Coordinates of C-alpha atoms in Angstrom, one line a residue:
M1 CA 55.3 153.4 84.4
R2 CA 52.9 150.7 85.4
N3 CA 54.5 148.3 82.8
G4 CA 57.9 149.2 84.2
G5 CA 56.6 148.6 87.7
R6 CA 55.5 145.2 86.8
V7 CA 58.9 144.4 85.3
V8 CA 60.6 145.5 88.4
S9 CA 58.3 143.6 90.7
T10 CA 58.9 140.5 88.7
L11 CA 62.6 140.9 88.5
V12 CA 63.2 141.5 92.2
P13 CA 62.1 138.0 93.4
M14 CA 63.9 136.5 90.5
L15 CA 67.1 138.3 91.5
L16 CA 66.6 137.2 95.1
V17 CA 66.2 133.6 94.0
A18 CA 69.3 133.9 91.9
A19 CA 71.3 135.4 94.8
R20 CA 70.1 132.6 97.1
V21 CA 71.2 129.9 94.5
H22 CA 74.6 131.6 94.2
A23 CA 75.0 131.8 98.0
I24 CA 74.2 128.1 98.6
G25 CA 75.5 126.8 95.3
Q26 CA 78.3 124.8 97.1
T27 CA 75.8 122.9 99.2
A28 CA 72.9 122.5 96.8
T29 CA 73.6 118.8 95.9
P30 CA 70.5 116.7 96.9
G31 CA 71.1 114.5 99.8
I32 CA 73.7 116.6 101.6
P33 CA 72.7 116.8 105.3
A34 CA 72.4 119.8 107.5
H35 CA 75.8 121.1 108.6
K36 CA 77.6 123.8 110.5
A37 CA 79.8 126.5 109.1
A38 CA 82.8 125.6 106.9
V39 CA 86.2 124.7 108.2
V40 CA 88.5 126.0 105.4
L41 CA 91.2 123.4 105.1
F42 CA 92.9 125.2 102.3
N43 CA 93.0 129.0 102.5
G44 CA 94.3 129.5 98.9
K45 CA 97.6 130.8 100.3
D46 CA 99.5 128.1 102.1
L47 CA 99.4 124.6 103.4
K48 CA 99.5 125.5 107.1
N49 CA 96.6 123.1 108.0
F50 CA 98.5 120.1 106.5
D51 CA 101.6 118.1 106.9
T52 CA 103.4 116.6 103.9
F53 CA 104.7 113.1 103.4
L54 CA 106.8 111.7 100.6
T55 CA 108.3 108.2 100.2
S56 CA 111.7 109.8 99.2
A57 CA 111.8 112.5 101.9
G58 CA 109.5 111.5 104.8
L59 CA 107.5 113.9 106.9
N60 CA 107.4 117.6 106.1
S61 CA 110.3 117.5 103.7
D62 CA 109.6 118.4 100.1
P63 CA 112.8 119.4 98.4
E64 CA 111.5 118.8 94.9
H65 CA 108.4 120.9 95.5
V66 CA 105.9 118.2 94.8
F67 CA 103.2 120.3 96.6
Q68 CA 103.0 123.9 95.7
V69 CA 100.4 126.7 96.1
E70 CA 99.9 128.6 92.8
N71 CA 97.3 131.3 92.2
G72 CA 95.0 129.9 95.0
V73 CA 95.3 126.3 93.8
I74 CA 97.3 123.3 95.2
H75 CA 99.5 122.0 92.4
V76 CA 100.6 118.4 92.9
S77 CA 103.3 117.4 90.5
G78 CA 102.9 113.7 91.0
K79 CA 106.6 113.1 90.6
D80 CA 106.8 111.3 94.0
M81 CA 104.4 109.1 95.9
G82 CA 103.0 110.8 99.0
Y83 CA 100.4 113.2 100.2
I84 CA 99.3 116.3 102.2
I85 CA 97.4 115.3 105.3
T86 CA 95.4 117.3 107.8
K87 CA 97.0 118.0 111.1
K88 CA 93.6 117.4 112.8
T89 CA 91.2 114.4 112.9
Y90 CA 87.6 114.6 111.9
Q91 CA 84.4 112.6 112.3
N92 CA 80.9 113.1 110.9
F93 CA 81.4 115.7 108.2
Y94 CA 80.6 116.9 104.7
L95 CA 83.7 117.5 102.6
R96 CA 83.7 119.5 99.4
A97 CA 86.7 119.9 97.1
E98 CA 87.4 120.5 93.4
F99 CA 90.1 118.9 91.3
K100 CA 91.3 118.8 87.7
W101 CA 94.0 116.8 86.0
G102 CA 97.3 118.2 84.7
E103 CA 99.3 116.6 82.0
G104 CA 102.2 114.7 83.5
T105 CA 102.4 111.0 84.5
Y106 CA 105.5 109.6 86.2
G107 CA 107.4 106.6 87.5
S108 CA 105.4 103.4 87.7
R109 CA 102.3 105.4 86.6
E110 CA 103.9 106.8 83.4
G111 CA 101.5 106.4 80.5
K112 CA 98.8 104.9 82.7
A113 CA 95.5 106.3 83.8
R114 CA 96.0 109.4 85.9
D115 CA 95.6 108.5 89.5
S116 CA 95.1 110.4 92.8
G117 CA 92.6 110.3 95.7
I118 CA 91.2 111.6 98.9
L119 CA 91.8 109.3 101.8
Y120 CA 89.7 109.8 104.9
N121 CA 89.4 108.3 108.4
V122 CA 93.1 108.0 108.2
Q123 CA 94.8 106.3 111.2
G124 CA 98.1 104.8 112.0
E125 CA 101.6 105.6 110.9
Q126 CA 102.6 107.9 108.1
K127 CA 103.3 105.8 105.1
V128 CA 102.2 105.0 101.5
W129 CA 99.4 104.1 102.2
P130 CA 98.0 104.4 105.7
R131 CA 94.8 102.7 107.0
S132 CA 91.9 104.6 105.5
I133 CA 89.0 104.7 103.2
E134 CA 89.6 106.3 99.9
F135 CA 87.5 108.4 97.6
Q136 CA 89.3 107.3 94.4
I137 CA 90.2 109.9 91.8
M138 CA 91.3 108.1 88.7
E139 CA 90.6 108.4 85.0
G140 CA 87.7 106.0 84.5
G141 CA 87.4 105.2 88.2
T142 CA 86.6 108.4 90.1
G143 CA 84.1 107.6 92.8
D144 CA 85.3 104.1 93.6
F145 CA 85.9 103.2 97.3
W146 CA 89.3 101.7 98.3
M147 CA 89.8 100.1 101.7
T148 CA 93.4 100.2 102.7
D149 CA 95.6 98.4 105.3
G150 CA 92.7 97.0 107.4
A151 CA 90.0 99.6 106.7
A152 CA 86.6 98.1 106.0
L153 CA 83.2 99.1 104.5
T154 CA 80.0 97.3 103.6
G155 CA 78.9 98.1 100.1
K156 CA 75.4 98.8 98.9
D157 CA 75.1 95.1 97.9
G158 CA 75.6 94.1 101.5
V159 CA 79.1 92.7 100.9
R160 CA 81.7 93.8 103.5
V161 CA 85.1 94.5 102.0
T162 CA 88.2 94.7 104.2
G163 CA 91.6 95.9 102.8
P164 CA 94.4 93.4 103.7
A165 CA 97.4 94.6 105.7
G166 CA 99.6 96.7 103.5
K167 CA 97.2 96.4 100.6
A168 CA 93.8 97.6 99.4
L169 CA 90.5 96.3 98.0
K170 CA 87.9 98.4 96.1
I171 CA 84.2 98.8 95.6
D172 CA 83.3 100.1 92.2
R173 CA 81.2 103.2 91.8
F174 CA 77.6 102.8 90.6
G175 CA 77.2 102.2 86.9
K176 CA 80.9 101.8 86.2
G177 CA 81.8 100.4 82.8
P178 CA 84.9 98.5 81.6
S179 CA 88.2 100.2 82.4
E180 CA 91.6 100.4 80.8
N181 CA 94.7 101.5 82.6
V182 CA 95.9 104.0 80.0
V183 CA 96.4 107.7 80.2
G184 CA 93.4 109.8 79.1
F185 CA 91.0 106.9 79.6
R186 CA 87.3 107.7 79.9
D187 CA 84.5 105.3 80.9
P188 CA 82.5 104.5 77.8
V189 CA 79.4 103.6 79.8
G190 CA 79.2 105.6 83.0
E191 CA 81.8 108.4 83.0
V192 CA 81.2 111.0 85.7
E193 CA 84.2 113.3 85.2
K194 CA 84.1 116.4 83.1
P195 CA 86.4 116.5 80.0
H196 CA 90.2 116.6 80.7
G197 CA 91.4 119.9 82.1
E198 CA 88.0 121.0 83.5
W199 CA 87.3 121.3 87.3
N200 CA 85.3 118.5 88.9
V201 CA 83.4 118.8 92.2
L202 CA 83.9 116.0 94.8
E203 CA 81.6 115.7 97.8
L204 CA 81.9 113.3 100.6
V205 CA 79.5 112.7 103.5
T206 CA 80.4 110.5 106.4
Q207 CA 77.5 110.4 108.9
G208 CA 77.4 107.8 111.6
N209 CA 77.2 104.4 109.8
D210 CA 76.7 105.8 106.4
V211 CA 79.2 107.1 103.8
K212 CA 78.3 108.7 100.5
Q213 CA 80.5 109.9 97.7
Y214 CA 79.3 112.4 95.0
V215 CA 81.0 113.5 91.7
N216 CA 79.7 116.6 90.0
G217 CA 76.5 116.5 92.0
K218 CA 75.8 112.8 91.3
L219 CA 75.7 110.2 94.0
V220 CA 78.2 107.6 92.7
N221 CA 78.9 105.3 95.7
E222 CA 77.5 104.5 99.2
G223 CA 78.7 102.3 102.0
M224 CA 77.8 101.3 105.5
D225 CA 79.6 100.6 108.8
P226 CA 82.9 102.2 108.0
S227 CA 86.0 101.2 110.0
P228 CA 87.7 103.4 111.1
T229 CA 85.0 106.0 111.7
S230 CA 87.3 109.0 112.2
G231 CA 90.7 110.2 111.4
K232 CA 92.8 112.6 109.3
I233 CA 92.2 113.4 105.6
L234 CA 94.8 113.3 102.9
F235 CA 95.2 114.3 99.3
Q236 CA 97.4 112.0 97.2
S237 CA 100.4 112.5 94.9
E238 CA 100.3 109.2 93.0
G239 CA 102.2 109.5 89.8
A240 CA 100.0 112.1 88.1
E241 CA 99.9 115.8 87.9
V242 CA 96.7 117.1 89.6
Y243 CA 95.3 120.3 91.0
F244 CA 93.0 120.9 94.0
R245 CA 91.1 123.9 95.2
D246 CA 88.2 125.1 97.4
I247 CA 88.8 122.4 100.0
K248 CA 86.2 122.9 102.8
L249 CA 84.9 120.6 105.6
Y250 CA 81.5 121.1 107.2
P251 CA 80.9 119.4 110.6
L252 CA 77.4 117.9 110.6
K253 CA 74.7 119.2 112.9

């Protein structure tokens, strides 16, 4: 009985610790600031918190079902350029989402490295692509910054990068190796994605003058003095089949 008692007394705190780790697992990445309760952007059932935009069909028209909710996951076919975009604007937040690649590549991206992205601080007209800062999602390039259509950010090296009108410029993620624009490409030096078909965790923190991007718990890019500093958030359809789930936004305290 005494031996059994010691086992129980040891197991109880271990179980409590395990339960706590499970409960906070989604916010356990080092460096994530204190935040409020989650705003669930995707409820696993529908896209009611988003508008859609496609180059072929415009706003809130998706006749080819580029964006579908399947088994609690957003399935983006990639067969047309466009996005889902939040109906509300946000500033100073922690965003967490998961993605994995599908198989298909289409149009001008056929046979090329699979490409998507999360654009944030989105402002201006609905188009491909609006003024914003992008958390790049791309085979071999996930974690890069892209500044689009006048958006700007100062990189960790102190160099300010401004995207030209109607175009974009990037800041590579930390430790990025050589890249090749072919489907299935993986960075031979600094890959941060999990193997093809597995879920990856993306985390974004925009806090005042500081912006941080994390992939699978690793800080992969950081910038200062973003412009714009607030706006909507969108998830791209950019010629590759991709899936998103567990999209939550946490306002910072």
